[in-house]
mmCIF file with all atom_site columns, C-alpha atoms in Angstrom:
data_model
loop_
_atom_site.group_PDB
_atom_site.id
_atom_site.type_symbol
_atom_site.label_atom_id
_atom_site.label_alt_id
_atom_site.label_comp_id
_atom_site.label_asym_id
_atom_site.label_entity_id
_atom_site.label_seq_id
_atom_site.pdbx_PDB_ins_code
_atom_site.Cartn_x
_atom_site.Cartn_y
_atom_site.Cartn_z
_atom_site.occupancy
_atom_site.B_iso_or_equiv
_atom_site.pdbx_formal_charge
_atom_site.auth_seq_id
_atom_site.auth_comp_id
_atom_site.auth_asym_id
_atom_site.auth_atom_id
_atom_site.pdbx_PDB_model_num
ATOM 1   C CA . MET G 1 1   ? -16.195 -9.541  24.307  1.00 62.00 ? 1   MET G CA 1
ATOM 2   C CA . ILE G 1 2   ? -17.067 -11.514 21.148  1.00 76.00 ? 2   ILE G CA 1
ATOM 3   C CA . MET G 1 3   ? -14.055 -12.739 19.216  1.00 86.00 ? 3   MET G CA 1
ATOM 4   C CA . VAL G 1 4   ? -14.002 -11.866 15.520  1.00 93.00 ? 4   VAL G CA 1
ATOM 5   C CA . LYS G 1 5   ? -12.582 -14.382 13.076  1.00 97.00 ? 5   LYS G CA 1
ATOM 6   C CA . ILE G 1 6   ? -10.559 -12.748 10.333  1.00 98.00 ? 6   ILE G CA 1
ATOM 7   C CA . GLU G 1 7   ? -9.265  -14.836 7.457   1.00 98.00 ? 7   GLU G CA 1
ATOM 8   C CA . VAL G 1 8   ? -6.613  -13.582 5.053   1.00 97.00 ? 8   VAL G CA 1
ATOM 9   C CA . PHE G 1 9   ? -6.458  -15.556 1.816   1.00 97.00 ? 9   PHE G CA 1
ATOM 10  C CA . GLY G 1 10  ? -3.292  -15.659 -0.236  1.00 94.00 ? 10  GLY G CA 1
ATOM 11  C CA . THR G 1 11  ? -0.569  -17.973 -1.339  1.00 90.00 ? 11  THR G CA 1
ATOM 12  C CA . GLY G 1 12  ? 2.260   -16.054 0.276   1.00 86.00 ? 12  GLY G CA 1
ATOM 13  C CA . CYS G 1 13  ? 2.858   -13.259 -2.207  1.00 86.00 ? 13  CYS G CA 1
ATOM 14  C CA . MET G 1 14  ? 3.911   -9.755  -1.192  1.00 91.00 ? 14  MET G CA 1
ATOM 15  C CA . LYS G 1 15  ? 0.400   -8.265  -1.406  1.00 92.00 ? 15  LYS G CA 1
ATOM 16  C CA . CYS G 1 16  ? -0.949  -11.016 0.836   1.00 94.00 ? 16  CYS G CA 1
ATOM 17  C CA . LYS G 1 17  ? 1.775   -10.244 3.381   1.00 95.00 ? 17  LYS G CA 1
ATOM 18  C CA . ARG G 1 18  ? 0.935   -6.542  3.213   1.00 96.00 ? 18  ARG G CA 1
ATOM 19  C CA . LEU G 1 19  ? -2.750  -7.244  3.798   1.00 97.00 ? 19  LEU G CA 1
ATOM 20  C CA . MET G 1 20  ? -1.898  -9.473  6.766   1.00 97.00 ? 20  MET G CA 1
ATOM 21  C CA . LYS G 1 21  ? 0.312   -6.765  8.248   1.00 97.00 ? 21  LYS G CA 1
ATOM 22  C CA . ASN G 1 22  ? -2.405  -4.135  7.800   1.00 98.00 ? 22  ASN G CA 1
ATOM 23  C CA . VAL G 1 23  ? -4.986  -6.434  9.408   1.00 98.00 ? 23  VAL G CA 1
ATOM 24  C CA . GLU G 1 24  ? -2.717  -6.947  12.414  1.00 97.00 ? 24  GLU G CA 1
ATOM 25  C CA . LYS G 1 25  ? -2.246  -3.202  12.776  1.00 97.00 ? 25  LYS G CA 1
ATOM 26  C CA . ALA G 1 26  ? -5.984  -2.482  12.450  1.00 97.00 ? 26  ALA G CA 1
ATOM 27  C CA . VAL G 1 27  ? -6.831  -5.103  15.084  1.00 97.00 ? 27  VAL G CA 1
ATOM 28  C CA . LYS G 1 28  ? -4.200  -3.690  17.428  1.00 96.00 ? 28  LYS G CA 1
ATOM 29  C CA . GLU G 1 29  ? -5.400  -0.108  16.977  1.00 96.00 ? 29  GLU G CA 1
ATOM 30  C CA . LEU G 1 30  ? -9.051  -1.098  17.494  1.00 95.00 ? 30  LEU G CA 1
ATOM 31  C CA . GLY G 1 31  ? -8.140  -3.186  20.522  1.00 94.00 ? 31  GLY G CA 1
ATOM 32  C CA . ILE G 1 32  ? -10.600 -5.892  19.507  1.00 94.00 ? 32  ILE G CA 1
ATOM 33  C CA . ASP G 1 33  ? -10.434 -9.561  20.342  1.00 94.00 ? 33  ASP G CA 1
ATOM 34  C CA . ALA G 1 34  ? -9.739  -11.261 17.023  1.00 95.00 ? 34  ALA G CA 1
ATOM 35  C CA . GLU G 1 35  ? -8.502  -14.547 15.697  1.00 96.00 ? 35  GLU G CA 1
ATOM 36  C CA . ILE G 1 36  ? -6.460  -13.892 12.575  1.00 97.00 ? 36  ILE G CA 1
ATOM 37  C CA . VAL G 1 37  ? -6.081  -16.879 10.294  1.00 97.00 ? 37  VAL G CA 1
ATOM 38  C CA . LYS G 1 38  ? -3.841  -17.004 7.250   1.00 96.00 ? 38  LYS G CA 1
ATOM 39  C CA . VAL G 1 39  ? -5.313  -19.270 4.575   1.00 97.00 ? 39  VAL G CA 1
ATOM 40  C CA . ASP G 1 40  ? -2.563  -20.171 2.124   1.00 95.00 ? 40  ASP G CA 1
ATOM 41  C CA . ASP G 1 41  ? -3.742  -23.545 0.906   1.00 94.00 ? 41  ASP G CA 1
ATOM 42  C CA . ILE G 1 42  ? -4.754  -23.155 -2.740  1.00 93.00 ? 42  ILE G CA 1
ATOM 43  C CA . VAL G 1 43  ? -7.428  -25.856 -2.504  1.00 94.00 ? 43  VAL G CA 1
ATOM 44  C CA . GLU G 1 44  ? -9.042  -24.210 0.503   1.00 94.00 ? 44  GLU G CA 1
ATOM 45  C CA . ILE G 1 45  ? -8.865  -20.811 -1.194  1.00 95.00 ? 45  ILE G CA 1
ATOM 46  C CA . MET G 1 46  ? -10.633 -22.279 -4.243  1.00 93.00 ? 46  MET G CA 1
ATOM 47  C CA . ASP G 1 47  ? -13.184 -24.066 -2.086  1.00 94.00 ? 47  ASP G CA 1
ATOM 48  C CA . ARG G 1 48  ? -14.096 -20.768 -0.492  1.00 93.00 ? 48  ARG G CA 1
ATOM 49  C CA . GLY G 1 49  ? -14.767 -19.282 -3.927  1.00 92.00 ? 49  GLY G CA 1
ATOM 50  C CA . VAL G 1 50  ? -11.917 -16.771 -3.859  1.00 93.00 ? 50  VAL G CA 1
ATOM 51  C CA . MET G 1 51  ? -10.929 -15.901 -7.427  1.00 90.00 ? 51  MET G CA 1
ATOM 52  C CA . LEU G 1 52  ? -8.595  -12.994 -6.749  1.00 91.00 ? 52  LEU G CA 1
ATOM 53  C CA . THR G 1 53  ? -6.035  -12.823 -3.966  1.00 93.00 ? 53  THR G CA 1
ATOM 54  C CA . PRO G 1 54  ? -5.300  -11.307 -1.563  1.00 95.00 ? 54  PRO G CA 1
ATOM 55  C CA . ALA G 1 55  ? -8.756  -11.630 -0.023  1.00 96.00 ? 55  ALA G CA 1
ATOM 56  C CA . LEU G 1 56  ? -10.276 -11.070 3.376   1.00 97.00 ? 56  LEU G CA 1
ATOM 57  C CA . ALA G 1 57  ? -13.234 -12.612 5.181   1.00 97.00 ? 57  ALA G CA 1
ATOM 58  C CA . VAL G 1 58  ? -14.701 -11.544 8.514   1.00 97.00 ? 58  VAL G CA 1
ATOM 59  C CA . ASP G 1 59  ? -16.703 -14.161 10.389  1.00 96.00 ? 59  ASP G CA 1
ATOM 60  C CA . GLY G 1 60  ? -16.991 -16.149 7.171   1.00 95.00 ? 60  GLY G CA 1
ATOM 61  C CA . GLU G 1 61  ? -18.225 -13.246 5.041   1.00 95.00 ? 61  GLU G CA 1
ATOM 62  C CA . MET G 1 62  ? -15.995 -12.194 2.152   1.00 96.00 ? 62  MET G CA 1
ATOM 63  C CA . LYS G 1 63  ? -15.198 -8.485  2.437   1.00 96.00 ? 63  LYS G CA 1
ATOM 64  C CA . ILE G 1 64  ? -12.258 -7.830  0.120   1.00 94.00 ? 64  ILE G CA 1
ATOM 65  C CA . SER G 1 65  ? -10.869 -9.616  -2.907  1.00 93.00 ? 65  SER G CA 1
ATOM 66  C CA . GLY G 1 66  ? -7.933  -8.857  -5.171  1.00 92.00 ? 66  GLY G CA 1
ATOM 67  C CA . ARG G 1 67  ? -6.434  -5.914  -3.347  1.00 92.00 ? 67  ARG G CA 1
ATOM 68  C CA . VAL G 1 68  ? -4.767  -4.692  -0.178  1.00 94.00 ? 68  VAL G CA 1
ATOM 69  C CA . ALA G 1 69  ? -7.046  -2.588  2.002   1.00 95.00 ? 69  ALA G CA 1
ATOM 70  C CA . ASP G 1 70  ? -5.324  0.078   4.062   1.00 95.00 ? 70  ASP G CA 1
ATOM 71  C CA . VAL G 1 71  ? -5.592  0.260   7.843   1.00 97.00 ? 71  VAL G CA 1
ATOM 72  C CA . LYS G 1 72  ? -8.356  2.888   7.835   1.00 96.00 ? 72  LYS G CA 1
ATOM 73  C CA . GLU G 1 73  ? -10.599 0.806   5.577   1.00 96.00 ? 73  GLU G CA 1
ATOM 74  C CA . LEU G 1 74  ? -9.905  -2.331  7.606   1.00 97.00 ? 74  LEU G CA 1
ATOM 75  C CA . LYS G 1 75  ? -10.807 -0.515  10.810  1.00 97.00 ? 75  LYS G CA 1
ATOM 76  C CA . GLU G 1 76  ? -14.094 0.561   9.207   1.00 96.00 ? 76  GLU G CA 1
ATOM 77  C CA . ILE G 1 77  ? -14.810 -3.039  8.181   1.00 96.00 ? 77  ILE G CA 1
ATOM 78  C CA . LEU G 1 78  ? -13.891 -4.460  11.576  1.00 95.00 ? 78  LEU G CA 1
ATOM 79  C CA . GLY G 1 79  ? -15.307 -1.666  13.659  1.00 87.00 ? 79  GLY G CA 1
ATOM 80  C CA . GLY G 1 80  ? -18.563 -1.293  11.766  1.00 59.00 ? 80  GLY G CA 1
ATOM 81  C CA . MET C 2 1   ? -13.965 -34.115 -14.762 1.00 46.00 ? 1   MET C CA 1
ATOM 82  C CA . PRO C 2 2   ? -14.250 -30.367 -15.442 1.00 51.00 ? 2   PRO C CA 1
ATOM 83  C CA . SER C 2 3   ? -11.291 -28.412 -14.129 1.00 56.00 ? 3   SER C CA 1
ATOM 84  C CA . GLN C 2 4   ? -11.949 -25.729 -11.564 1.00 63.00 ? 4   GLN C CA 1
ATOM 85  C CA . ALA C 2 5   ? -10.591 -22.243 -12.312 1.00 73.00 ? 5   ALA C CA 1
ATOM 86  C CA . LYS C 2 6   ? -7.641  -21.371 -10.111 1.00 76.00 ? 6   LYS C CA 1
ATOM 87  C CA . PRO C 2 7   ? -7.612  -18.158 -8.104  1.00 79.00 ? 7   PRO C CA 1
ATOM 88  C CA . GLU C 2 8   ? -5.536  -15.395 -9.586  1.00 77.00 ? 8   GLU C CA 1
ATOM 89  C CA . CYS C 2 9   ? -2.965  -13.510 -7.567  1.00 78.00 ? 9   CYS C CA 1
ATOM 90  C CA . THR C 2 10  ? -3.012  -9.768  -8.203  1.00 77.00 ? 10  THR C CA 1
ATOM 91  C CA . CYS C 2 11  ? 0.663   -9.255  -7.403  1.00 71.00 ? 11  CYS C CA 1
ATOM 92  C CA . GLY C 2 12  ? 2.258   -6.976  -9.952  1.00 64.00 ? 12  GLY C CA 1
ATOM 93  C CA . ASP C 2 13  ? -1.136  -5.877  -11.250 1.00 68.00 ? 13  ASP C CA 1
ATOM 94  C CA . THR C 2 14  ? -1.792  -2.239  -10.489 1.00 62.00 ? 14  THR C CA 1
ATOM 95  C CA . THR C 2 15  ? -4.854  -1.830  -12.657 1.00 64.00 ? 15  THR C CA 1
ATOM 96  C CA . ALA C 2 16  ? -8.345  -1.086  -11.537 1.00 55.00 ? 16  ALA C CA 1
ATOM 97  C CA . ALA C 2 17  ? -9.472  -4.242  -13.352 1.00 53.00 ? 17  ALA C CA 1
ATOM 98  C CA . ALA C 2 18  ? -7.863  -6.294  -10.614 1.00 57.00 ? 18  ALA C CA 1
ATOM 99  C CA . GLY C 2 19  ? -9.843  -4.469  -7.973  1.00 60.00 ? 19  GLY C CA 1
ATOM 100 C CA . GLY C 2 20  ? -6.848  -2.319  -7.200  1.00 68.00 ? 20  GLY C CA 1
ATOM 101 C CA . LYS C 2 21  ? -6.190  1.262   -8.002  1.00 82.00 ? 21  LYS C CA 1
ATOM 102 C CA . ARG C 2 22  ? -4.012  2.859   -10.636 1.00 93.00 ? 22  ARG C CA 1
ATOM 103 C CA . ARG C 2 23  ? -1.551  4.801   -8.535  1.00 96.00 ? 23  ARG C CA 1
ATOM 104 C CA . ILE C 2 24  ? 1.293   7.117   -9.415  1.00 97.00 ? 24  ILE C CA 1
ATOM 105 C CA . ILE C 2 25  ? 4.066   7.683   -6.880  1.00 98.00 ? 25  ILE C CA 1
ATOM 106 C CA . PHE C 2 26  ? 6.224   10.800  -6.803  1.00 98.00 ? 26  PHE C CA 1
ATOM 107 C CA . PRO C 2 27  ? 9.235   10.587  -4.459  1.00 98.00 ? 27  PRO C CA 1
ATOM 108 C CA . CYS C 2 28  ? 10.991  13.877  -3.742  1.00 98.00 ? 28  CYS C CA 1
ATOM 109 C CA . ALA C 2 29  ? 14.305  12.059  -4.341  1.00 96.00 ? 29  ALA C CA 1
ATOM 110 C CA . GLY C 2 30  ? 16.105  14.862  -2.502  1.00 95.00 ? 30  GLY C CA 1
ATOM 111 C CA . GLN C 2 31  ? 19.833  14.739  -1.845  1.00 94.00 ? 31  GLN C CA 1
ATOM 112 C CA . ALA C 2 32  ? 19.614  14.092  1.889   1.00 95.00 ? 32  ALA C CA 1
ATOM 113 C CA . ASN C 2 33  ? 19.242  10.619  3.377   1.00 96.00 ? 33  ASN C CA 1
ATOM 114 C CA . THR C 2 34  ? 15.504  11.026  3.816   1.00 97.00 ? 34  THR C CA 1
ATOM 115 C CA . GLY C 2 35  ? 15.054  12.167  0.220   1.00 97.00 ? 35  GLY C CA 1
ATOM 116 C CA . GLN C 2 36  ? 17.041  9.201   -1.047  1.00 96.00 ? 36  GLN C CA 1
ATOM 117 C CA . LEU C 2 37  ? 14.858  6.949   1.099   1.00 97.00 ? 37  LEU C CA 1
ATOM 118 C CA . THR C 2 38  ? 11.738  8.213   -0.691  1.00 98.00 ? 38  THR C CA 1
ATOM 119 C CA . ASN C 2 39  ? 13.251  7.072   -3.962  1.00 97.00 ? 39  ASN C CA 1
ATOM 120 C CA . LEU C 2 40  ? 14.171  3.625   -2.658  1.00 98.00 ? 40  LEU C CA 1
ATOM 121 C CA . ALA C 2 41  ? 10.732  3.221   -1.092  1.00 98.00 ? 41  ALA C CA 1
ATOM 122 C CA . ALA C 2 42  ? 8.990   4.274   -4.310  1.00 98.00 ? 42  ALA C CA 1
ATOM 123 C CA . ILE C 2 43  ? 11.029  1.728   -6.286  1.00 98.00 ? 43  ILE C CA 1
ATOM 124 C CA . GLN C 2 44  ? 10.107  -1.015  -3.810  1.00 97.00 ? 44  GLN C CA 1
ATOM 125 C CA . LEU C 2 45  ? 6.436   0.003   -3.876  1.00 96.00 ? 45  LEU C CA 1
ATOM 126 C CA . THR C 2 46  ? 6.515   -0.231  -7.668  1.00 95.00 ? 46  THR C CA 1
ATOM 127 C CA . GLU C 2 47  ? 8.102   -3.683  -7.489  1.00 94.00 ? 47  GLU C CA 1
ATOM 128 C CA . GLU C 2 48  ? 5.459   -4.800  -4.975  1.00 93.00 ? 48  GLU C CA 1
ATOM 129 C CA . GLY C 2 49  ? 2.687   -3.715  -7.325  1.00 92.00 ? 49  GLY C CA 1
ATOM 130 C CA . TYR C 2 50  ? 1.411   -0.796  -5.256  1.00 94.00 ? 50  TYR C CA 1
ATOM 131 C CA . GLY C 2 51  ? 1.718   1.706   -8.086  1.00 95.00 ? 51  GLY C CA 1
ATOM 132 C CA . ASN C 2 52  ? 4.173   3.213   -10.521 1.00 96.00 ? 52  ASN C CA 1
ATOM 133 C CA . ILE C 2 53  ? 7.041   5.522   -9.676  1.00 97.00 ? 53  ILE C CA 1
ATOM 134 C CA . ALA C 2 54  ? 7.286   8.731   -11.669 1.00 98.00 ? 54  ALA C CA 1
ATOM 135 C CA . CYS C 2 55  ? 9.818   11.543  -11.863 1.00 97.00 ? 55  CYS C CA 1
ATOM 136 C CA . VAL C 2 56  ? 9.011   14.588  -9.765  1.00 98.00 ? 56  VAL C CA 1
ATOM 137 C CA . ALA C 2 57  ? 11.726  16.596  -11.522 1.00 97.00 ? 57  ALA C CA 1
ATOM 138 C CA . LEU C 2 58  ? 9.947   16.032  -14.835 1.00 97.00 ? 58  LEU C CA 1
ATOM 139 C CA . LEU C 2 59  ? 6.685   17.018  -13.180 1.00 98.00 ? 59  LEU C CA 1
ATOM 140 C CA . ALA C 2 60  ? 8.321   20.267  -12.072 1.00 97.00 ? 60  ALA C CA 1
ATOM 141 C CA . THR C 2 61  ? 9.026   21.126  -15.709 1.00 97.00 ? 61  THR C CA 1
ATOM 142 C CA . GLY C 2 62  ? 5.290   21.000  -16.363 1.00 97.00 ? 62  GLY C CA 1
ATOM 143 C CA . SER C 2 63  ? 5.520   18.029  -18.721 1.00 97.00 ? 63  SER C CA 1
ATOM 144 C CA . GLU C 2 64  ? 2.058   17.820  -20.283 1.00 97.00 ? 64  GLU C CA 1
ATOM 145 C CA . GLY C 2 65  ? 2.219   14.053  -20.667 1.00 97.00 ? 65  GLY C CA 1
ATOM 146 C CA . LEU C 2 66  ? 3.161   13.415  -17.061 1.00 97.00 ? 66  LEU C CA 1
ATOM 147 C CA . VAL C 2 67  ? 0.600   15.892  -15.727 1.00 98.00 ? 67  VAL C CA 1
ATOM 148 C CA . ALA C 2 68  ? -2.055  14.130  -17.826 1.00 97.00 ? 68  ALA C CA 1
ATOM 149 C CA . ASN C 2 69  ? -0.950  10.740  -16.464 1.00 97.00 ? 69  ASN C CA 1
ATOM 150 C CA . ALA C 2 70  ? -1.079  12.005  -12.895 1.00 97.00 ? 70  ALA C CA 1
ATOM 151 C CA . LEU C 2 71  ? -4.558  13.430  -13.426 1.00 97.00 ? 71  LEU C CA 1
ATOM 152 C CA . LYS C 2 72  ? -5.714  10.117  -14.912 1.00 96.00 ? 72  LYS C CA 1
ATOM 153 C CA . ALA C 2 73  ? -4.442  8.095   -11.925 1.00 97.00 ? 73  ALA C CA 1
ATOM 154 C CA . ASP C 2 74  ? -6.904  6.877   -9.307  1.00 95.00 ? 74  ASP C CA 1
ATOM 155 C CA . GLU C 2 75  ? -4.510  7.976   -6.590  1.00 96.00 ? 75  GLU C CA 1
ATOM 156 C CA . VAL C 2 76  ? -1.494  10.251  -6.446  1.00 98.00 ? 76  VAL C CA 1
ATOM 157 C CA . VAL C 2 77  ? 1.005   9.362   -3.723  1.00 98.00 ? 77  VAL C CA 1
ATOM 158 C CA . ILE C 2 78  ? 3.649   11.872  -2.704  1.00 98.00 ? 78  ILE C CA 1
ATOM 159 C CA . LEU C 2 79  ? 6.713   10.885  -0.697  1.00 98.00 ? 79  LEU C CA 1
ATOM 160 C CA . ASP C 2 80  ? 8.605   13.797  0.819   1.00 98.00 ? 80  ASP C CA 1
ATOM 161 C CA . GLY C 2 81  ? 11.800  13.320  2.768   1.00 98.00 ? 81  GLY C CA 1
ATOM 162 C CA . CYS C 2 82  ? 11.474  16.295  5.073   1.00 97.00 ? 82  CYS C CA 1
ATOM 163 C CA . PRO C 2 83  ? 9.144   19.149  6.030   1.00 98.00 ? 83  PRO C CA 1
ATOM 164 C CA . MET C 2 84  ? 10.330  21.236  3.065   1.00 97.00 ? 84  MET C CA 1
ATOM 165 C CA . LEU C 2 85  ? 7.609   19.261  1.222   1.00 98.00 ? 85  LEU C CA 1
ATOM 166 C CA . CYS C 2 86  ? 9.168   19.888  -2.192  1.00 98.00 ? 86  CYS C CA 1
ATOM 167 C CA . ALA C 2 87  ? 7.354   17.047  -3.989  1.00 98.00 ? 87  ALA C CA 1
ATOM 168 C CA . LYS C 2 88  ? 3.968   18.087  -2.627  1.00 98.00 ? 88  LYS C CA 1
ATOM 169 C CA . LYS C 2 89  ? 4.590   21.699  -3.634  1.00 98.00 ? 89  LYS C CA 1
ATOM 170 C CA . ILE C 2 90  ? 5.555   20.579  -7.145  1.00 98.00 ? 90  ILE C CA 1
ATOM 171 C CA . ALA C 2 91  ? 2.333   18.548  -7.453  1.00 98.00 ? 91  ALA C CA 1
ATOM 172 C CA . GLU C 2 92  ? 0.246   21.441  -6.183  1.00 97.00 ? 92  GLU C CA 1
ATOM 173 C CA . ALA C 2 93  ? 1.935   23.814  -8.624  1.00 98.00 ? 93  ALA C CA 1
ATOM 174 C CA . GLN C 2 94  ? 0.662   21.554  -11.427 1.00 98.00 ? 94  GLN C CA 1
ATOM 175 C CA . ASP C 2 95  ? -2.832  21.427  -9.876  1.00 98.00 ? 95  ASP C CA 1
ATOM 176 C CA . ILE C 2 96  ? -2.526  17.716  -9.188  1.00 98.00 ? 96  ILE C CA 1
ATOM 177 C CA . PRO C 2 97  ? -4.667  16.562  -6.272  1.00 98.00 ? 97  PRO C CA 1
ATOM 178 C CA . VAL C 2 98  ? -2.789  14.442  -3.725  1.00 98.00 ? 98  VAL C CA 1
ATOM 179 C CA . ASP C 2 99  ? -4.456  11.389  -2.197  1.00 97.00 ? 99  ASP C CA 1
ATOM 180 C CA . GLN C 2 100 ? -1.699  10.234  0.100   1.00 98.00 ? 100 GLN C CA 1
ATOM 181 C CA . HIS C 2 101 ? 1.242   12.215  1.452   1.00 98.00 ? 101 HIS C CA 1
ATOM 182 C CA . ILE C 2 102 ? 4.037   10.718  3.526   1.00 98.00 ? 102 ILE C CA 1
ATOM 183 C CA . VAL C 2 103 ? 6.845   12.736  5.107   1.00 98.00 ? 103 VAL C CA 1
ATOM 184 C CA . VAL C 2 104 ? 9.768   10.499  6.039   1.00 98.00 ? 104 VAL C CA 1
ATOM 185 C CA . THR C 2 105 ? 10.847  12.597  9.030   1.00 98.00 ? 105 THR C CA 1
ATOM 186 C CA . GLY C 2 106 ? 7.303   12.233  10.342  1.00 98.00 ? 106 GLY C CA 1
ATOM 187 C CA . LEU C 2 107 ? 7.872   8.484   10.565  1.00 98.00 ? 107 LEU C CA 1
ATOM 188 C CA . GLY C 2 108 ? 10.641  8.886   13.137  1.00 96.00 ? 108 GLY C CA 1
ATOM 189 C CA . LEU C 2 109 ? 13.520  8.826   10.668  1.00 96.00 ? 109 LEU C CA 1
ATOM 190 C CA . GLU C 2 110 ? 15.975  11.659  11.126  1.00 94.00 ? 110 GLU C CA 1
ATOM 191 C CA . LYS C 2 111 ? 17.301  13.835  8.351   1.00 95.00 ? 111 LYS C CA 1
ATOM 192 C CA . GLY C 2 112 ? 21.070  13.988  8.585   1.00 91.00 ? 112 GLY C CA 1
ATOM 193 C CA . SER C 2 113 ? 24.318  14.438  6.753   1.00 84.00 ? 113 SER C CA 1
ATOM 194 C CA . SER C 2 114 ? 24.930  10.701  6.405   1.00 85.00 ? 114 SER C CA 1
ATOM 195 C CA . ARG C 2 115 ? 23.321  8.885   3.514   1.00 85.00 ? 115 ARG C CA 1
ATOM 196 C CA . ASP C 2 116 ? 23.516  5.548   5.311   1.00 88.00 ? 116 ASP C CA 1
ATOM 197 C CA . TYR C 2 117 ? 20.253  3.654   5.480   1.00 91.00 ? 117 TYR C CA 1
ATOM 198 C CA . THR C 2 118 ? 19.034  0.218   6.438   1.00 94.00 ? 118 THR C CA 1
ATOM 199 C CA . ASP C 2 119 ? 16.460  -2.112  4.923   1.00 96.00 ? 119 ASP C CA 1
ATOM 200 C CA . ASP C 2 120 ? 14.331  -1.372  7.987   1.00 97.00 ? 120 ASP C CA 1
ATOM 201 C CA . ASP C 2 121 ? 14.333  2.338   7.071   1.00 97.00 ? 121 ASP C CA 1
ATOM 202 C CA . ILE C 2 122 ? 12.968  1.523   3.611   1.00 98.00 ? 122 ILE C CA 1
ATOM 203 C CA . GLU C 2 123 ? 10.425  -0.868  5.110   1.00 98.00 ? 123 GLU C CA 1
ATOM 204 C CA . THR C 2 124 ? 9.228   1.866   7.491   1.00 98.00 ? 124 THR C CA 1
ATOM 205 C CA . VAL C 2 125 ? 8.343   4.096   4.544   1.00 98.00 ? 125 VAL C CA 1
ATOM 206 C CA . VAL C 2 126 ? 6.946   1.310   2.354   1.00 98.00 ? 126 VAL C CA 1
ATOM 207 C CA . SER C 2 127 ? 4.695   -0.119  5.063   1.00 98.00 ? 127 SER C CA 1
ATOM 208 C CA . ALA C 2 128 ? 3.429   3.372   5.979   1.00 98.00 ? 128 ALA C CA 1
ATOM 209 C CA . VAL C 2 129 ? 2.260   3.788   2.371   1.00 98.00 ? 129 VAL C CA 1
ATOM 210 C CA . TRP C 2 130 ? 0.593   0.349   2.231   1.00 97.00 ? 130 TRP C CA 1
ATOM 211 C CA . GLU C 2 131 ? -1.098  1.126   5.547   1.00 97.00 ? 131 GLU C CA 1
ATOM 212 C CA . GLY C 2 132 ? -2.408  4.389   4.132   1.00 97.00 ? 132 GLY C CA 1
ATOM 213 C CA . GLU C 2 133 ? -0.833  6.394   6.917   1.00 96.00 ? 133 GLU C CA 1
ATOM 214 C CA . GLY C 2 134 ? -0.618  9.526   4.805   1.00 97.00 ? 134 GLY C CA 1
ATOM 215 C CA . ARG C 2 135 ? -4.095  9.320   3.323   1.00 95.00 ? 135 ARG C CA 1
ATOM 216 C CA . ILE C 2 136 ? -5.627  12.767  2.934   1.00 93.00 ? 136 ILE C CA 1
#
């Protein structure tokens, strides 16, 4: 199985924590092999071009910025 | 050296401009423990920037202003404590479409005579809403 790399960008605020929690639940429910990385370094977030947090990238591609996606949407992103 | 714009955190911002949705949250706020939990969860959700709590009792009176606000929202979230579904029935009576509906007893929390609750109980309801568990 190919491992998916999921990055959650945020500086530790509540919405970033909620997105991380939803990502973990979506990955668990899908049963996929995923590496979940929390990116909380402001310089790295800026370097990646993220202007609104929380944000989410899958295999390097930015999928969500500035909001918390719910589990259903995350499953669609990760499963599709 | 030109300064680089810093990323903006959307915490506390519930507007569509931030990529989020304008949500209105109606807790049943019933007298039992589960009803009280809906109120506490709705307050926490408001503080976390998920949406804005509104009064379901006022909605039941048919308040034109509140009905208009609910109809203008991107999403209406209803939190009911038990299967009586009072808050959902009140919204339906005002012809307000519901986007997410959570019933606290459906999350494994028991309705009882005690009004004791824990922070974990509130978290159970709050995280279910963030996860979109009651999305219709």
